[in-house]
PDB file of C-alpha atoms and ligand atoms in Angstrom:
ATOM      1  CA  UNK A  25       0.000   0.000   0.000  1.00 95.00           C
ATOM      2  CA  UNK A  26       0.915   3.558  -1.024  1.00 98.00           C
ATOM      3  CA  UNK A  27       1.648   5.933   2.440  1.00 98.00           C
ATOM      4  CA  UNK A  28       3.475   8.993   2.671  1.00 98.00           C
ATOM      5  CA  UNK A  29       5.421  10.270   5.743  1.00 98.00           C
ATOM      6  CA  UNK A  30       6.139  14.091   6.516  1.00 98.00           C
ATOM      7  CA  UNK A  31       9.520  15.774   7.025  1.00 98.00           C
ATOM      8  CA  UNK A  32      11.339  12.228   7.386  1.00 97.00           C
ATOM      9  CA  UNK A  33      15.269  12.952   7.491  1.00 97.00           C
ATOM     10  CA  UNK A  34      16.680   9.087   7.004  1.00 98.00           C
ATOM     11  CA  UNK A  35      19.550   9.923   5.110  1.00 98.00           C
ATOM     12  CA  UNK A  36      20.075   6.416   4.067  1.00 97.00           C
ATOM     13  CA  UNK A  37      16.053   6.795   2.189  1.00 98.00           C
ATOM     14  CA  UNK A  38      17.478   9.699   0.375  1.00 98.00           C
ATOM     15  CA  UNK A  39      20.748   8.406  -0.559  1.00 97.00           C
ATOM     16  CA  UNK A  40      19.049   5.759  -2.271  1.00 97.00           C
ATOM     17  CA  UNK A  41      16.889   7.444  -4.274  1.00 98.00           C
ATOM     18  CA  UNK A  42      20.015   9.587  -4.884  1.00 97.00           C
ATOM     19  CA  UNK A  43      21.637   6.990  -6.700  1.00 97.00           C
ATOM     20  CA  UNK A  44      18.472   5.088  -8.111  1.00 97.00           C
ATOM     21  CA  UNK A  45      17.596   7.969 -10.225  1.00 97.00           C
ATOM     22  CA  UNK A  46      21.375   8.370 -11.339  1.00 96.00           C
ATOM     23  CA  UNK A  47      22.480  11.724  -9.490  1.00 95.00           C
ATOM     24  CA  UNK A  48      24.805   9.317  -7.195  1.00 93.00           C
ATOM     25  CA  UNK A  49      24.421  10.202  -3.817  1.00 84.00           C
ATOM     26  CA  UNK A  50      26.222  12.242  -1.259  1.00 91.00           C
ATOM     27  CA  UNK A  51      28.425  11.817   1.963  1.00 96.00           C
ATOM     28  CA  UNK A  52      25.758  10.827   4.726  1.00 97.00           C
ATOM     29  CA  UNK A  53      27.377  13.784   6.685  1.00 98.00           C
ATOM     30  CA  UNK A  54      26.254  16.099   4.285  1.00 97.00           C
ATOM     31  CA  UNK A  55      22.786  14.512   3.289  1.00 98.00           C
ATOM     32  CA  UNK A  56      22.276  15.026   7.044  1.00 98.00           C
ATOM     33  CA  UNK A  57      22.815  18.425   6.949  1.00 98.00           C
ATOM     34  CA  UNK A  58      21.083  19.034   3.636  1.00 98.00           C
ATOM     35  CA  UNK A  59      18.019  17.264   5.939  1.00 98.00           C
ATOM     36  CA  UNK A  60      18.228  18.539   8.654  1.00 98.00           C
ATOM     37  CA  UNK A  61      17.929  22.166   6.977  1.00 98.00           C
ATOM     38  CA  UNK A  62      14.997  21.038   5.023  1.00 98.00           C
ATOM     39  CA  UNK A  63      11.742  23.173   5.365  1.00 98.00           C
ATOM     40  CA  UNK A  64       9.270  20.554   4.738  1.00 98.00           C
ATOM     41  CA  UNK A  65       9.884  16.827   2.899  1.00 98.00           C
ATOM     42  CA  UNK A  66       7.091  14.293   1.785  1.00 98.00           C
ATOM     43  CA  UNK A  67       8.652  10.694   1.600  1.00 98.00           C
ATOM     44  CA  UNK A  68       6.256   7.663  -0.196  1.00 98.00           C
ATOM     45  CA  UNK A  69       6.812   4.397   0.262  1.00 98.00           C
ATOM     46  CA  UNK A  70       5.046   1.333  -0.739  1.00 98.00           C
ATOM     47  CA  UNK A  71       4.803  -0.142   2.887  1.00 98.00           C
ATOM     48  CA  UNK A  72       7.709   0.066   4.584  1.00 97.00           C
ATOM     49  CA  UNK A  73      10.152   1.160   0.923  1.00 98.00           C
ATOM     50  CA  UNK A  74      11.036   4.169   0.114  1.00 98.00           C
ATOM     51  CA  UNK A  75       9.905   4.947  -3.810  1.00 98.00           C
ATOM     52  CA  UNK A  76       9.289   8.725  -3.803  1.00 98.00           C
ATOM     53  CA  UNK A  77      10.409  11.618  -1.983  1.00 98.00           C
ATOM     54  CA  UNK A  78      10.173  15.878  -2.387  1.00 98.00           C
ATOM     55  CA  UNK A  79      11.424  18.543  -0.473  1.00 98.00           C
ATOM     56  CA  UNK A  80      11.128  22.616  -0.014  1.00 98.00           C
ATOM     57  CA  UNK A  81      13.905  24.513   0.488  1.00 98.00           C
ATOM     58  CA  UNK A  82      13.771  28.431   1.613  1.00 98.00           C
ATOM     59  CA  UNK A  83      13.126  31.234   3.983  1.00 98.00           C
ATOM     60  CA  UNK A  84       9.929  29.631   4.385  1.00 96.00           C
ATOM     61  CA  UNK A  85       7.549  32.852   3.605  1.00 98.00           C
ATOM     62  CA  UNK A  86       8.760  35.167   0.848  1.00 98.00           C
ATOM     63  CA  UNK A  87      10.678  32.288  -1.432  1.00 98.00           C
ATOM     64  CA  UNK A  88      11.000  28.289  -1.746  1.00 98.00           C
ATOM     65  CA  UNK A  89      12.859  25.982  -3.705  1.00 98.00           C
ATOM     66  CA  UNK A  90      11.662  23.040  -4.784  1.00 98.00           C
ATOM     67  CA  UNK A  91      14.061  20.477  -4.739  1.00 98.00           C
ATOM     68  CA  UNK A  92      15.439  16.705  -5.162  1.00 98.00           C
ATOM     69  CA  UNK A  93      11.647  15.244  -6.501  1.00 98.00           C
ATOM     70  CA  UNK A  94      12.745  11.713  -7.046  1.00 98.00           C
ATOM     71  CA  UNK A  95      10.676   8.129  -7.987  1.00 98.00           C
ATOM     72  CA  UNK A  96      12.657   4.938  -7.825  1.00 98.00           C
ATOM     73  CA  UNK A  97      12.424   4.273 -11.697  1.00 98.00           C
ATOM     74  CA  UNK A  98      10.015   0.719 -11.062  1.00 98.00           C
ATOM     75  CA  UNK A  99       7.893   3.106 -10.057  1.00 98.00           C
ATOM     76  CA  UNK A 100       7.827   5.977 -12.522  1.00 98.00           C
ATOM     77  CA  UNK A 101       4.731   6.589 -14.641  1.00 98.00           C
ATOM     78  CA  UNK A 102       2.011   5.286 -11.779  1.00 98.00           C
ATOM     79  CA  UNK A 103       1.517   9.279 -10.368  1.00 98.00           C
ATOM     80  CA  UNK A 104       4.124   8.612  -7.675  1.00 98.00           C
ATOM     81  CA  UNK A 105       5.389  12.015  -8.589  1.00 98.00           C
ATOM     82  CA  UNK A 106       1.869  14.095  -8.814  1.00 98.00           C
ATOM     83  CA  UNK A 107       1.395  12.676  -5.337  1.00 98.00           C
ATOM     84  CA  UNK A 108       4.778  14.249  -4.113  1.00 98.00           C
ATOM     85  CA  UNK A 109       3.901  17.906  -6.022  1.00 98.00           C
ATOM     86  CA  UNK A 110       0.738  17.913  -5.000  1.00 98.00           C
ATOM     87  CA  UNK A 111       1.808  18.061  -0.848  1.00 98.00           C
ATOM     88  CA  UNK A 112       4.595  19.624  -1.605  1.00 98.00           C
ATOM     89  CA  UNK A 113       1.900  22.534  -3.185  1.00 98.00           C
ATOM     90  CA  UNK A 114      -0.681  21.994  -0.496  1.00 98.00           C
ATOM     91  CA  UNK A 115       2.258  23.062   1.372  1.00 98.00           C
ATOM     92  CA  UNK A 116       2.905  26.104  -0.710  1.00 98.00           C
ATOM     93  CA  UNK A 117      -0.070  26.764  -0.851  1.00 98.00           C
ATOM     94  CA  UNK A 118      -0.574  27.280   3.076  1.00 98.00           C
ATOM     95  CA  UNK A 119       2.035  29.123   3.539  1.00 98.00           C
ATOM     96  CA  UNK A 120       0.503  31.651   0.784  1.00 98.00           C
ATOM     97  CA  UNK A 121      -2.286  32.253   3.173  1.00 98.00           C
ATOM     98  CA  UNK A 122      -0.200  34.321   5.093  1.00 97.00           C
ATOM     99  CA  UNK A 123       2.048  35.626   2.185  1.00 98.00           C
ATOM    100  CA  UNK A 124       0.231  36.039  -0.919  1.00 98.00           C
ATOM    101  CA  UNK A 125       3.575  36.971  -2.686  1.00 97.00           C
ATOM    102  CA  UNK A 126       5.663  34.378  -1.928  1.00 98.00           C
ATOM    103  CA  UNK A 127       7.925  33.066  -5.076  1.00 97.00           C
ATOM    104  CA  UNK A 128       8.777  29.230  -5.826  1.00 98.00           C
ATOM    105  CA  UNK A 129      11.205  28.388  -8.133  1.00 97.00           C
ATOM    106  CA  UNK A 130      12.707  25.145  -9.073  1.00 97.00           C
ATOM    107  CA  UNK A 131      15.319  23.859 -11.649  1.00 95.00           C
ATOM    108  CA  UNK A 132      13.984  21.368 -13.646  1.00 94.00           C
ATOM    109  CA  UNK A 133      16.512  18.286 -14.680  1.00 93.00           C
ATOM    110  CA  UNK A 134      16.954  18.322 -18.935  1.00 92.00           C
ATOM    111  CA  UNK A 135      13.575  17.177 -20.418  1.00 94.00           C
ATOM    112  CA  UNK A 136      11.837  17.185 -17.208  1.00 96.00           C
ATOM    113  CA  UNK A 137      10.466  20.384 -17.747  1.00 96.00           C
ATOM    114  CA  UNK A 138       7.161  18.876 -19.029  1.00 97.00           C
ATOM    115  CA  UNK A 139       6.285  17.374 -15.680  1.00 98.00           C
ATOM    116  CA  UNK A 140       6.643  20.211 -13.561  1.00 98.00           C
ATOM    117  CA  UNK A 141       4.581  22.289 -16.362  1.00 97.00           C
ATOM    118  CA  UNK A 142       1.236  20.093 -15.299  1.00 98.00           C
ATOM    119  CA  UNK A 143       1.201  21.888 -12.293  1.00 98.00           C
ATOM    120  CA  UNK A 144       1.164  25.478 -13.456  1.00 97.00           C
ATOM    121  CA  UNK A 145       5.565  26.097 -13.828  1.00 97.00           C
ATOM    122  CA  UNK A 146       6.499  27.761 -16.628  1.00 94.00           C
ATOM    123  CA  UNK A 147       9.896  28.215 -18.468  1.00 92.00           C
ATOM    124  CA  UNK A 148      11.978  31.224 -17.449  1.00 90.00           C
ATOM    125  CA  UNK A 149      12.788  32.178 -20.622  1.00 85.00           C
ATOM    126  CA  UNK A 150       9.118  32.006 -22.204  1.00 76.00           C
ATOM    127  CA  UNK A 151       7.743  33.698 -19.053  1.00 74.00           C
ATOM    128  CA  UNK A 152       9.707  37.395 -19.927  1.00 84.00           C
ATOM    129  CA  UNK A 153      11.157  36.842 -16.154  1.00 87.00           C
ATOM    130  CA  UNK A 154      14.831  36.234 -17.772  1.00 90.00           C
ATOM    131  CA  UNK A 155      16.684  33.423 -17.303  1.00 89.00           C
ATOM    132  CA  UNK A 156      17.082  31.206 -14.409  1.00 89.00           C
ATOM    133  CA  UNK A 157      20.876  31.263 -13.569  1.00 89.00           C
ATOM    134  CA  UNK A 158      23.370  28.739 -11.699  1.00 88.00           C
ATOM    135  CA  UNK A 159      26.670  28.727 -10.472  1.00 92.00           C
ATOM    136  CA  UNK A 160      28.903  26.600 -12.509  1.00 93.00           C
TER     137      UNK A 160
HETATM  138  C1  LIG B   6      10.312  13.311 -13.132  1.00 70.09           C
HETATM  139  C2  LIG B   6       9.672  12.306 -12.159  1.00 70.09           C
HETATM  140  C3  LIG B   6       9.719  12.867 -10.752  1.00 70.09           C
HETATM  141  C4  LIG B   6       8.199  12.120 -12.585  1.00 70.09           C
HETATM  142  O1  LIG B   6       7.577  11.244 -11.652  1.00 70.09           O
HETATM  143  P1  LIG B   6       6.516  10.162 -12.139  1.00 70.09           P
HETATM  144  O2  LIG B   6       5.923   9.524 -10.948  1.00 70.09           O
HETATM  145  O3  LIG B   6       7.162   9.266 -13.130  1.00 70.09           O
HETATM  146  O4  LIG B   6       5.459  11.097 -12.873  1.00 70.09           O
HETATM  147  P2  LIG B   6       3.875  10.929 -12.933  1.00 70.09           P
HETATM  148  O5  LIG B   6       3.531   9.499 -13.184  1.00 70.09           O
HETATM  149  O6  LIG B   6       3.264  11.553 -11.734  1.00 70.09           O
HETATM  150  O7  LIG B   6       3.560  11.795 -14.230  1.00 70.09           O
HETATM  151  C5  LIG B   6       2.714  12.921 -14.214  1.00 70.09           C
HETATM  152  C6  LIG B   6       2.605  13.460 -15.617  1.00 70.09           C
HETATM  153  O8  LIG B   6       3.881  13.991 -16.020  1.00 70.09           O
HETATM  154  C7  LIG B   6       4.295  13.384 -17.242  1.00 70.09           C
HETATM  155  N1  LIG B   6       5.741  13.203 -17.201  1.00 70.09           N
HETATM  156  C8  LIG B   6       6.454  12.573 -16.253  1.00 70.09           C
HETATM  157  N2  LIG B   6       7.765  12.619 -16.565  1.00 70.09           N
HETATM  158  C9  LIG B   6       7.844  13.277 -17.743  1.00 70.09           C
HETATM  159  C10 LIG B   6       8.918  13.631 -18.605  1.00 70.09           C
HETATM  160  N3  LIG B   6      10.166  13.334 -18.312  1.00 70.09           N
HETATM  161  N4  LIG B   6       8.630  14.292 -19.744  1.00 70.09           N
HETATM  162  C11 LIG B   6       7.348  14.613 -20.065  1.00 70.09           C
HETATM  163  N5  LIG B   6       6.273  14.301 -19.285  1.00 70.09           N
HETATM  164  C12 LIG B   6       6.532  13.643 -18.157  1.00 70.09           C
HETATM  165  C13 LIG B   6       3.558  12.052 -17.287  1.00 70.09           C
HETATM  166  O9  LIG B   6       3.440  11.580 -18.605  1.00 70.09           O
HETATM  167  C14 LIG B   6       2.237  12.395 -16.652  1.00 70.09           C
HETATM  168  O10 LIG B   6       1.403  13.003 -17.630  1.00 70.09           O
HETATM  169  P3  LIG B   6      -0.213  12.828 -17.608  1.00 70.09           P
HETATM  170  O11 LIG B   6      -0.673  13.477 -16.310  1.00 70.09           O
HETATM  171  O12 LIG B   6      -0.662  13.536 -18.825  1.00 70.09           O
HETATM  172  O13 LIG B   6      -0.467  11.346 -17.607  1.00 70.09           O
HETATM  173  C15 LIG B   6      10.345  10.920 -12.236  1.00 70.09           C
HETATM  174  O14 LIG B   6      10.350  10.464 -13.555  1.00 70.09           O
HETATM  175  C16 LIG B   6      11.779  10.917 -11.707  1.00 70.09           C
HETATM  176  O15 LIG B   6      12.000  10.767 -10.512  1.00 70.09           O
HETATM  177  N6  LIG B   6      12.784  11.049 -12.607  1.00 70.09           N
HETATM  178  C17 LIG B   6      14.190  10.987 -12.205  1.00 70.09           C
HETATM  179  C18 LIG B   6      14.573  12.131 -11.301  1.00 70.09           C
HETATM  180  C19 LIG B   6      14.285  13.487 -11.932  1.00 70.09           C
HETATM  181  O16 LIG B   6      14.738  13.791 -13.013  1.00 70.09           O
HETATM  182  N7  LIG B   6      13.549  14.311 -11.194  1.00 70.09           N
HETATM  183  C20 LIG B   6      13.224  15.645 -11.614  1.00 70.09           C
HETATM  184  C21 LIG B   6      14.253  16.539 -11.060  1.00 70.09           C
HETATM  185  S1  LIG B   6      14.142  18.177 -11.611  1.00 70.09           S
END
């Protein structure tokens, strides 16, 4: 069965995914860290195994990130992914309540841009907002 768990910070969960979804996977120190300054995180699993997982990064009012939305690959294609978006926006989506204005970005990986579209994100560079940048 399908269940979700809020803010979960097992670093070993994450590192998995890392790696199942081919971005290799970080020093536990540092996933720790990277979890433990987390704003909010929605984990799925499929009974007790990890398969899904989303988190928001940010100042937690006036802008968010969203970040590191990974399904195990058995599982892609079965809405695993609209499940994580859609808390992570019920989330968002609270918190503009109390700040109307508040900004969410997110980077989308190559060719992934077409999934986050469904839910109403739209391409820097067609949106005359100019272009998302990165450090290189
Ligand atoms: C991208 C990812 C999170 C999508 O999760 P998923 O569970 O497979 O997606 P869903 O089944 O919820 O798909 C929702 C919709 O998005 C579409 N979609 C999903 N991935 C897509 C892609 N790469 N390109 C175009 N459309 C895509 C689906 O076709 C579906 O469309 P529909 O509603 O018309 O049927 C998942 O494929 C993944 O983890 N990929 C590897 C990690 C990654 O690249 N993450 C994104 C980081 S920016």
């Amino acid at each position: 069965m399908i269940n979700i768990k809020e803010n979960n910070k097992n670093v070993n969960e994450f590192n998995l995914l890392y790696d199942l979804v081919g971005w290799g996977a970080y020093d536990d120190a540092i996933t720790q860290k990277a979890l433990d300054n987390t704003y909010y995180s929605v984990s799925v699993y499929d009974d007790t195994k990890i398969i899904g997982y989303g988190r928001l990064i940010g100042d937690t009012i006036c802008f968010l990130y969203i970040q590191d939305v990974m399904v195990a690959p058995l599982y892609q294609g079965q809405k695993i992914g609209t499940l994580i978006m859609n808390k992570l926006l019920e989330k968002i989506n609270q918190i503009k309540k109390e700040n109307p204005d508040l900004r969410v970005y997110l980077g989308a990986s190559k060719n992934k841009e077409k999934f986050y579209e469904k839910f109403g994100f739209v391409k820097r560079i067609d949106a005359d907002l100019g272009y998302g940048m990165i450090l290189k």
